[in-house]
CSV table of C-alpha atoms in Angstrom, one decimal:
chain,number,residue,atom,x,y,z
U,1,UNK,CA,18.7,5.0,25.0
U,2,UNK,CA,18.4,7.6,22.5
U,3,UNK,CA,20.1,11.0,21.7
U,4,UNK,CA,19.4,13.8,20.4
U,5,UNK,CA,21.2,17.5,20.2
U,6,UNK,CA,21.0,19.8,23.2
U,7,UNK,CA,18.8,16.9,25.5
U,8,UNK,CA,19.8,13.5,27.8
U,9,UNK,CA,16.9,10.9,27.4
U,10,UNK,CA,15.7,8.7,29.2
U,11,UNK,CA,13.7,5.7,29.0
U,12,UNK,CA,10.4,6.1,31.7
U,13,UNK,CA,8.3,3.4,32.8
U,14,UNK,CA,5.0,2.8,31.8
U,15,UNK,CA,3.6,3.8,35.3
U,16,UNK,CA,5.0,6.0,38.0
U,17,UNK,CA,3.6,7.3,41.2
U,18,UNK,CA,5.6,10.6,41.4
U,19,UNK,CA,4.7,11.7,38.4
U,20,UNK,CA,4.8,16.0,38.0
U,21,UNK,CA,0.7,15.6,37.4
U,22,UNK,CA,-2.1,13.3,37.6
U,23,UNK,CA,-2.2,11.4,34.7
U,24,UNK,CA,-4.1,8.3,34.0
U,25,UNK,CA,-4.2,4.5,33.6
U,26,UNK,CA,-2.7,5.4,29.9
U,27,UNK,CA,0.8,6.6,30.4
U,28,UNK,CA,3.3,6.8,27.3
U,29,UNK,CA,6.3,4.9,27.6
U,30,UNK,CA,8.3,7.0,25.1
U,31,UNK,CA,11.5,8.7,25.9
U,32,UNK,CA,11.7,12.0,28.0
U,33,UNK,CA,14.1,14.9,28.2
U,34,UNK,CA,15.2,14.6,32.0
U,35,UNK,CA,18.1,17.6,32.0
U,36,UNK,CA,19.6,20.2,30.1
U,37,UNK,CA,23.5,20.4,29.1
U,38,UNK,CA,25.5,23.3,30.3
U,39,UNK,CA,28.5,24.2,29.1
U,40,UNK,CA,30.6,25.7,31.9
U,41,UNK,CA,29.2,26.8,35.0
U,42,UNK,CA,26.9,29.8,35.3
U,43,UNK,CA,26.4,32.0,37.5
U,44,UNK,CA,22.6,32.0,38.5
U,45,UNK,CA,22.9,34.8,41.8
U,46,UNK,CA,22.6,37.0,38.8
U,47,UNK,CA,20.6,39.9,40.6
U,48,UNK,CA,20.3,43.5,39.3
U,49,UNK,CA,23.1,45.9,40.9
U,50,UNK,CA,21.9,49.1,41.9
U,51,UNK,CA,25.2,51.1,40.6
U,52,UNK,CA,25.1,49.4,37.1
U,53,UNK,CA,22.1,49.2,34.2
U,54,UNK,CA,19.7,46.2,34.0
U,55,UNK,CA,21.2,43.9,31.2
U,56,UNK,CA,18.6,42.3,29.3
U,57,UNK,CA,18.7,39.2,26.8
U,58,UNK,CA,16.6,39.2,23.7
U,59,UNK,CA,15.9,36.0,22.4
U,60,UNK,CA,14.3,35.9,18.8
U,61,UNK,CA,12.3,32.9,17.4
U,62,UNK,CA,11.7,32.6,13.5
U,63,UNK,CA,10.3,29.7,11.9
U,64,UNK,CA,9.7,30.8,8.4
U,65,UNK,CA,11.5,32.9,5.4
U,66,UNK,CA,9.1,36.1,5.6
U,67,UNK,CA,9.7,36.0,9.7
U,68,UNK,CA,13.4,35.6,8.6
U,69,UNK,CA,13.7,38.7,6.6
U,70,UNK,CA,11.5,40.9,9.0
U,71,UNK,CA,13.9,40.0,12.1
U,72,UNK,CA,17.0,42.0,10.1
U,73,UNK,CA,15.6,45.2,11.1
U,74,UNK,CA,14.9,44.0,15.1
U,75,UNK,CA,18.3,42.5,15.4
U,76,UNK,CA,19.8,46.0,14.1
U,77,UNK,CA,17.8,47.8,16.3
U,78,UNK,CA,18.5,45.6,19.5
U,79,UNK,CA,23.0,45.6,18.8
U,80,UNK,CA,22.6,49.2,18.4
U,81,UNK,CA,20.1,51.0,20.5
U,82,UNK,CA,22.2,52.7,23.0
U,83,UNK,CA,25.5,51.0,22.1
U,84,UNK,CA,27.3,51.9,25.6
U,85,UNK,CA,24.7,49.6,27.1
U,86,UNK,CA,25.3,45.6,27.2
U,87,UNK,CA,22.8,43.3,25.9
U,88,UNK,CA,22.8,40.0,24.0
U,89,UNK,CA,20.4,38.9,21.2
U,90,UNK,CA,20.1,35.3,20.4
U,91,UNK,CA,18.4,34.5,17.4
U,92,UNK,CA,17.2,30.8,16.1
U,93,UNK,CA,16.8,29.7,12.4
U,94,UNK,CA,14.6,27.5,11.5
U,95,UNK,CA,16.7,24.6,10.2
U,96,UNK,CA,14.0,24.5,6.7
U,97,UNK,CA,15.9,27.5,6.2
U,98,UNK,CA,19.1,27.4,7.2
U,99,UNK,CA,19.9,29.3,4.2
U,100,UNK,CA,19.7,32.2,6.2
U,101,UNK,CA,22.0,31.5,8.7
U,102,UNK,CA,25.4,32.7,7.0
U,103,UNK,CA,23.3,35.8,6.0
U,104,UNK,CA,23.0,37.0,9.6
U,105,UNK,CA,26.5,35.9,10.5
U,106,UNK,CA,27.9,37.6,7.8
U,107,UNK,CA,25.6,40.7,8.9
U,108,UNK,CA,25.6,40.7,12.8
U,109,UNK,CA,28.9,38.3,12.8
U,110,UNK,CA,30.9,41.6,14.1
U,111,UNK,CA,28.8,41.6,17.4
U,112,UNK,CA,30.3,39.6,19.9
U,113,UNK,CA,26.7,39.6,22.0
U,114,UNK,CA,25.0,37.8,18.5
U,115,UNK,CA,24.6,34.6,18.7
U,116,UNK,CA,22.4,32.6,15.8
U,117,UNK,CA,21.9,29.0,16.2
U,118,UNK,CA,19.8,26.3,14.0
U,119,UNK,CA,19.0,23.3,15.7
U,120,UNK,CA,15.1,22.2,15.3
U,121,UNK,CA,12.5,22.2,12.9
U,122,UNK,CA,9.5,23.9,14.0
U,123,UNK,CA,6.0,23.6,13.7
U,124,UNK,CA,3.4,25.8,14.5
U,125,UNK,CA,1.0,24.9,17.4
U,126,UNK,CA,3.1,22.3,18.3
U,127,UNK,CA,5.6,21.6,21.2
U,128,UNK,CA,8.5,21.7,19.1
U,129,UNK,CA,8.1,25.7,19.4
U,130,UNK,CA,8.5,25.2,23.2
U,131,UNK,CA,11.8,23.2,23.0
U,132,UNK,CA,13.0,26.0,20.9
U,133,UNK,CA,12.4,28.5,23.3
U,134,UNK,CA,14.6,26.4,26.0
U,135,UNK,CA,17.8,26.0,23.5
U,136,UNK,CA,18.0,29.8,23.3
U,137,UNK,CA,17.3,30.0,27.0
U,138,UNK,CA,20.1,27.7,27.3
U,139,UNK,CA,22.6,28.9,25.1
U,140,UNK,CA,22.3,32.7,26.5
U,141,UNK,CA,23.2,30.9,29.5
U,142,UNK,CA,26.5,29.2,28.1
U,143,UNK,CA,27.3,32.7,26.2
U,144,UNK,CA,30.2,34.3,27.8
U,145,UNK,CA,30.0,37.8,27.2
U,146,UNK,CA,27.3,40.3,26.6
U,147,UNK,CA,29.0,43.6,25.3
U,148,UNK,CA,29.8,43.9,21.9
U,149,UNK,CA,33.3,43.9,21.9
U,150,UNK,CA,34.0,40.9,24.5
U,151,UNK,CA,34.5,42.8,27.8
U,152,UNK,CA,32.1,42.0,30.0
U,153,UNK,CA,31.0,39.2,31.2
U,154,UNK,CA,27.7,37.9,30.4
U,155,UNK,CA,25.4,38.1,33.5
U,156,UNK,CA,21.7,39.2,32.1
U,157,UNK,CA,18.8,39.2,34.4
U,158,UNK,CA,15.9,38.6,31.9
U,159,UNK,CA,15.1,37.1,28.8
U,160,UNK,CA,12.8,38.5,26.3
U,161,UNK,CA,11.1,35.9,24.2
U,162,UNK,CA,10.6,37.9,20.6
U,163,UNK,CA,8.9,36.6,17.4
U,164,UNK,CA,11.2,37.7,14.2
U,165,UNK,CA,8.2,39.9,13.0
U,166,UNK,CA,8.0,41.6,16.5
U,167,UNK,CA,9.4,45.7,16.8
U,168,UNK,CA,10.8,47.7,19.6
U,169,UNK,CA,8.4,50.2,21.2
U,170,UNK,CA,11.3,52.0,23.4
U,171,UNK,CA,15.0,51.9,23.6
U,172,UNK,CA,16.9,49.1,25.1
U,173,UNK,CA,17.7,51.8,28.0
U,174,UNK,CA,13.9,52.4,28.4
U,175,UNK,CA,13.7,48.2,28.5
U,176,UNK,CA,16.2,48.4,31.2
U,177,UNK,CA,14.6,50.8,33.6
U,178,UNK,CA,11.0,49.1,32.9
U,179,UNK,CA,12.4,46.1,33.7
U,180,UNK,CA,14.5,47.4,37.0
U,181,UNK,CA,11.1,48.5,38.7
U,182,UNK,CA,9.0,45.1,37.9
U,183,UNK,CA,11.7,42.8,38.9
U,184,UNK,CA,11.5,40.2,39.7
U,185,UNK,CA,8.1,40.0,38.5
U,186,UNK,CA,7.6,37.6,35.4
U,187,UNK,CA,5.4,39.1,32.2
U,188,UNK,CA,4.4,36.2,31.7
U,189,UNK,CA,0.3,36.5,31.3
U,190,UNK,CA,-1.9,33.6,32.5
U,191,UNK,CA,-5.7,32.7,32.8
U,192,UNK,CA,-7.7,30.0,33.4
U,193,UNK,CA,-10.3,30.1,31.5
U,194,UNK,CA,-11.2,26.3,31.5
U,195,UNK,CA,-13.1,26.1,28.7
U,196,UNK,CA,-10.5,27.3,26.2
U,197,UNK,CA,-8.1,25.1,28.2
U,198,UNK,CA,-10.1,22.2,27.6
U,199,UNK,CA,-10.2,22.6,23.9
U,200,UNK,CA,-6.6,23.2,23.5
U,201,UNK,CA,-6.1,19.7,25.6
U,202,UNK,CA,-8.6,17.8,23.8
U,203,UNK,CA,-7.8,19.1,20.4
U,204,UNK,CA,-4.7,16.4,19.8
U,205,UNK,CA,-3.6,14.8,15.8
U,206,UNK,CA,-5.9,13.2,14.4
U,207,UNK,CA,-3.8,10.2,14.4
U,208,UNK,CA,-5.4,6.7,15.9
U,209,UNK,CA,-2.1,5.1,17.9
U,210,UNK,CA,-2.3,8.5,19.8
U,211,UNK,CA,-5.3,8.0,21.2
U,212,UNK,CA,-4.2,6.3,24.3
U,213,UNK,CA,-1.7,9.3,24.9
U,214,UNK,CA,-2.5,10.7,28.5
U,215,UNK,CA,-2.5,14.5,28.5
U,216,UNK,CA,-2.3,17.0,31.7
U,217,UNK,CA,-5.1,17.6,33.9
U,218,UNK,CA,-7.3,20.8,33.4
U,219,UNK,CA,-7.0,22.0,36.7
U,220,UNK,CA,-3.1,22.0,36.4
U,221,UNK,CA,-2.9,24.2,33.3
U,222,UNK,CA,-2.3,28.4,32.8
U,223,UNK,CA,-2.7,29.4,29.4
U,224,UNK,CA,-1.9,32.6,28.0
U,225,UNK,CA,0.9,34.1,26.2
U,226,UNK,CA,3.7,32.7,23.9
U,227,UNK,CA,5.8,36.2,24.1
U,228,UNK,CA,7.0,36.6,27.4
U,229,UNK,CA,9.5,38.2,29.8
U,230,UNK,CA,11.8,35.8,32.2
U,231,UNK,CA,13.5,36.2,34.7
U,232,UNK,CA,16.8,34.2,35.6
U,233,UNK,CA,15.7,32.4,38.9
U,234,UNK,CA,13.0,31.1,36.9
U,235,UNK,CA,15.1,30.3,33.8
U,236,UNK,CA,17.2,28.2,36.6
U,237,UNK,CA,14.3,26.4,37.1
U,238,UNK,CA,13.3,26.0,33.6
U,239,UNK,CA,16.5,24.7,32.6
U,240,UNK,CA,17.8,22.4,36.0
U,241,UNK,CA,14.8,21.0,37.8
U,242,UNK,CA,14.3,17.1,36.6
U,243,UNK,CA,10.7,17.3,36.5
U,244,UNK,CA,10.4,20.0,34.2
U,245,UNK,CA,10.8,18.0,31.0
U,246,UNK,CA,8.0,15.6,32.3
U,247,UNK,CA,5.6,19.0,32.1
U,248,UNK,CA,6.9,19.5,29.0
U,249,UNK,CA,6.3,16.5,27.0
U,250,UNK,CA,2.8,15.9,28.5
U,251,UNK,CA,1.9,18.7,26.2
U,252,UNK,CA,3.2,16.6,23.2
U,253,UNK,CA,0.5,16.2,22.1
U,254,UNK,CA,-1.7,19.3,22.7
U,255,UNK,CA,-2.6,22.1,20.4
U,256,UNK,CA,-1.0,25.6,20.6
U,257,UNK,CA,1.4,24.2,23.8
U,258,UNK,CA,3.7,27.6,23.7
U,259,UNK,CA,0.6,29.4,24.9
U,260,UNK,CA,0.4,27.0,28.4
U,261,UNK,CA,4.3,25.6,29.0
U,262,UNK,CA,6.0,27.6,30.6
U,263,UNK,CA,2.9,29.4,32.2
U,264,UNK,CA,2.2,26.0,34.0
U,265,UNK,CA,5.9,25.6,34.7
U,266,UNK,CA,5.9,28.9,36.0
U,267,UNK,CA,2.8,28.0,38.6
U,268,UNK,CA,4.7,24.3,39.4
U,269,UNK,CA,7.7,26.4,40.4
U,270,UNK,CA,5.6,28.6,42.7
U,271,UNK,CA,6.0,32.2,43.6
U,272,UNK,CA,8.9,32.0,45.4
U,273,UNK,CA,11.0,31.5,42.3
U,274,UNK,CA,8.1,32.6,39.8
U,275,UNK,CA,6.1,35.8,40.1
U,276,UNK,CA,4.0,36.2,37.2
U,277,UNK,CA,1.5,39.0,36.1
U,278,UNK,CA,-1.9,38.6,35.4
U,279,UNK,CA,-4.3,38.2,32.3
U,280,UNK,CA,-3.8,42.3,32.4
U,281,UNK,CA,-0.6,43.2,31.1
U,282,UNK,CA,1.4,45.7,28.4
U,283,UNK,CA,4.3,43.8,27.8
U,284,UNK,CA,3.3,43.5,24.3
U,285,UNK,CA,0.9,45.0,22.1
U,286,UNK,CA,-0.7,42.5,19.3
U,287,UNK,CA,-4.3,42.1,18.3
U,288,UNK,CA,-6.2,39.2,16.7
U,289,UNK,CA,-8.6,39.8,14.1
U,290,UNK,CA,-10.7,36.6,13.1
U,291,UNK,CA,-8.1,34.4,14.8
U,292,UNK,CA,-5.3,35.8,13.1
U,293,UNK,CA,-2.7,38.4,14.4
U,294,UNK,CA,-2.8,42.2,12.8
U,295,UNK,CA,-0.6,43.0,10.8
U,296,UNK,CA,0.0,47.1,12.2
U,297,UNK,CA,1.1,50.1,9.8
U,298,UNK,CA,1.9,53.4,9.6
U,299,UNK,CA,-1.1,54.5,9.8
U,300,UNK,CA,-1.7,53.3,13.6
U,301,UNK,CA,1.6,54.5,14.5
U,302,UNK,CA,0.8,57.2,16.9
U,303,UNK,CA,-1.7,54.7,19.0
U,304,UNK,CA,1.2,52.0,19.0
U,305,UNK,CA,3.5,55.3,19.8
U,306,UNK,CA,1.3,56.2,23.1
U,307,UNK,CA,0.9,52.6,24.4
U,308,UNK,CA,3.4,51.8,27.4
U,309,UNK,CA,4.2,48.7,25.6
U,310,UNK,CA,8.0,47.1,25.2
U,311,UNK,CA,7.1,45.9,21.6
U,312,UNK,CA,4.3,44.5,19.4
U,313,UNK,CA,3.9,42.7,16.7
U,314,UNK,CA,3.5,42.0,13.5
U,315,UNK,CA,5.2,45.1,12.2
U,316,UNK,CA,4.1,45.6,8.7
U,317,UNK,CA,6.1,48.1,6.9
U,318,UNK,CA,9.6,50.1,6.9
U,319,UNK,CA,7.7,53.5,7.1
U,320,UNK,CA,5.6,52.1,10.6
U,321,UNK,CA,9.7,51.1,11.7
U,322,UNK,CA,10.8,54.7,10.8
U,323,UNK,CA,7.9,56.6,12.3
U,324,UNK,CA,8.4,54.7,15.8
U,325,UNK,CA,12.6,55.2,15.7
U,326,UNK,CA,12.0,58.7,15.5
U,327,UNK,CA,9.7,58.7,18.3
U,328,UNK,CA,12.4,57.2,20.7
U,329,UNK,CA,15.2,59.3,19.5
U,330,UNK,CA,13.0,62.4,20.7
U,331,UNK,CA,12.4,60.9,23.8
U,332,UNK,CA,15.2,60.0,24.5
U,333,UNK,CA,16.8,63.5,23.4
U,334,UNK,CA,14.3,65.2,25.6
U,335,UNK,CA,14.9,63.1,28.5
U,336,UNK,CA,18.5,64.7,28.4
């Protein structure tokens, strides 16, 4: 056996009937994450009360030093956007720069809802994104409180999967009522175009001794959208069921896996425990240009301003930050 921080392996066989999908003669032997490690036990009837605000988590994902630097102005804006609210932001470092993670302790360190945490090295378009995703699943579900000042108890009912260079659209109030009328609907957008799926699965390293490396089936994968909206039923799922990690690593090897993980988790876990939206969404606004992501500024602030979207990203100046604040705090002064 073999450890490694925030997983239990186990040693599979080389060939298994009741295996999660179909996979072929060639079947990797290496070791898989089977379950995750909670540290005290949570409470997963988590549902939204009718006499009390939804309470959302915000988890944020930075794996570089200019994503690191742009996520100071979201975290501000998630602890302190309508401050009688709870909420809890959980933010993970990159460990190539861990540097940073005294910076937002000594920063945020007064929020008792603020949680940073370092543990993996990630790469992009590769799985290790998606096994970052998980650990701040898991530790907002091993964090005790989610008011700033430690008195009450932690009991969110979605997770909002954030990049650091992402930028709220409305207030964490407005987040909270958008929320309360979808539930328990997942934004979690999914297509199957199988063409694009195909070239994702078939575009693995260039690496010979991985060429025997059996990867999922077409007709079992969803791709779509690596910033999402969970619920906690399906995080549950996610984070408990033993054949979840098996899904997992049979993307080891596949380009851009955070775009079809937890989308095909999502359909293995059926609609009972996962309702998810469609290809049409406006859970987040972002727009690629030549394969890339726009970068949006002020300039396009009034059509980001109009949108019904949550957030969007990449936010690419202070003024474009400034012009949408003040768009909220009318709002939400005329809403009074």
């Amino acid at each position: 056996k073999t450890k490694q921080k925030g997983w239990c392996w186990r040693q599979q066989p080389k060939s298994r009937a009741h295996s999660a999908f179909a996979f072929g003669s060639a079947y990797s032997a290496e070791p898989l994450a089977t379950y995750r490690t909670l540290g005290h036990p949570v409470n997963w009837t988590c549902s939204p009360r009718d006499d009390a605000p939804m309470v959302d988590a915000f988890l944020i994902l930075t794996h570089a030093n200019h994503t690191s630097s742009a996520a100071v102005p979201l975290i501000r804006k998630l602890l302190t956007s309508d401050p009688l609210l709870d909420r809890l932001v959980v933010l993970h470092v990159d460990t190539a720069n861990a540097a940073w993670v005294p910076i937002f302790k000594s920063m945020f360190g007064n929020y008792s809802n603020f949680h940073v945490i370092s543990k993996r090295r990630g790469a992009w378009g590769q799985v290790s994104l998606v096994h970052i995703m998980v650990d701040m699943m898991e530790d907002a579900l091993n964090t005790e409180y989610c008011s700033r000042d430690n008195h009450t108890k932690c009991c969110w009912n979605y997770v909002h999967v954030l990049s650091g260079d992402t930028y709220l659209l409305q207030s964490v109030a407005e987040i909270g009522e958008r929320m309360r009328k979808v539930w328990p609907t997942n934004y979690l957008s999914f297509g199957k175009p199988e063409a694009r799926v195909a070239e994702k699965l078939e575009r693995r390293r260039v690496n010979p001794k991985w060429h025997g490396y059996t990867l999922l089936n077409t007709s079992h994968v969803l791709f779509g959208f690596q910033w999402v909206a969970l619920t906690r039923p399906y995080v549950r799922f996610l984070l408990t069921d033993p054949r979840v990690p098996e899904i997992i690593h049979a993307f080891r090897y596949v380009k851009i896996p955070d775009e079809c993980a937890l989308q095909t988790v999502c359909a293995f876990a059926g609609p009972s425990i996962c309702n998810m939206t469609g290809p049409a969404w406006d859970h987040m606004i972002t727009v690629l240009e030549r394969g890339r992501s726009h970068v949006f500024t002020a300039a396009e602030a009034p059509k980001l301003i109009k949108s019904n979207a949550l957030y969007f990203r990449k936010c690419g100046d202070n003024e474009l930050r400034l012009l949408i604040d003040e768009a909220i705090a009318n709002r939400t002064r005329a809403m009074r």
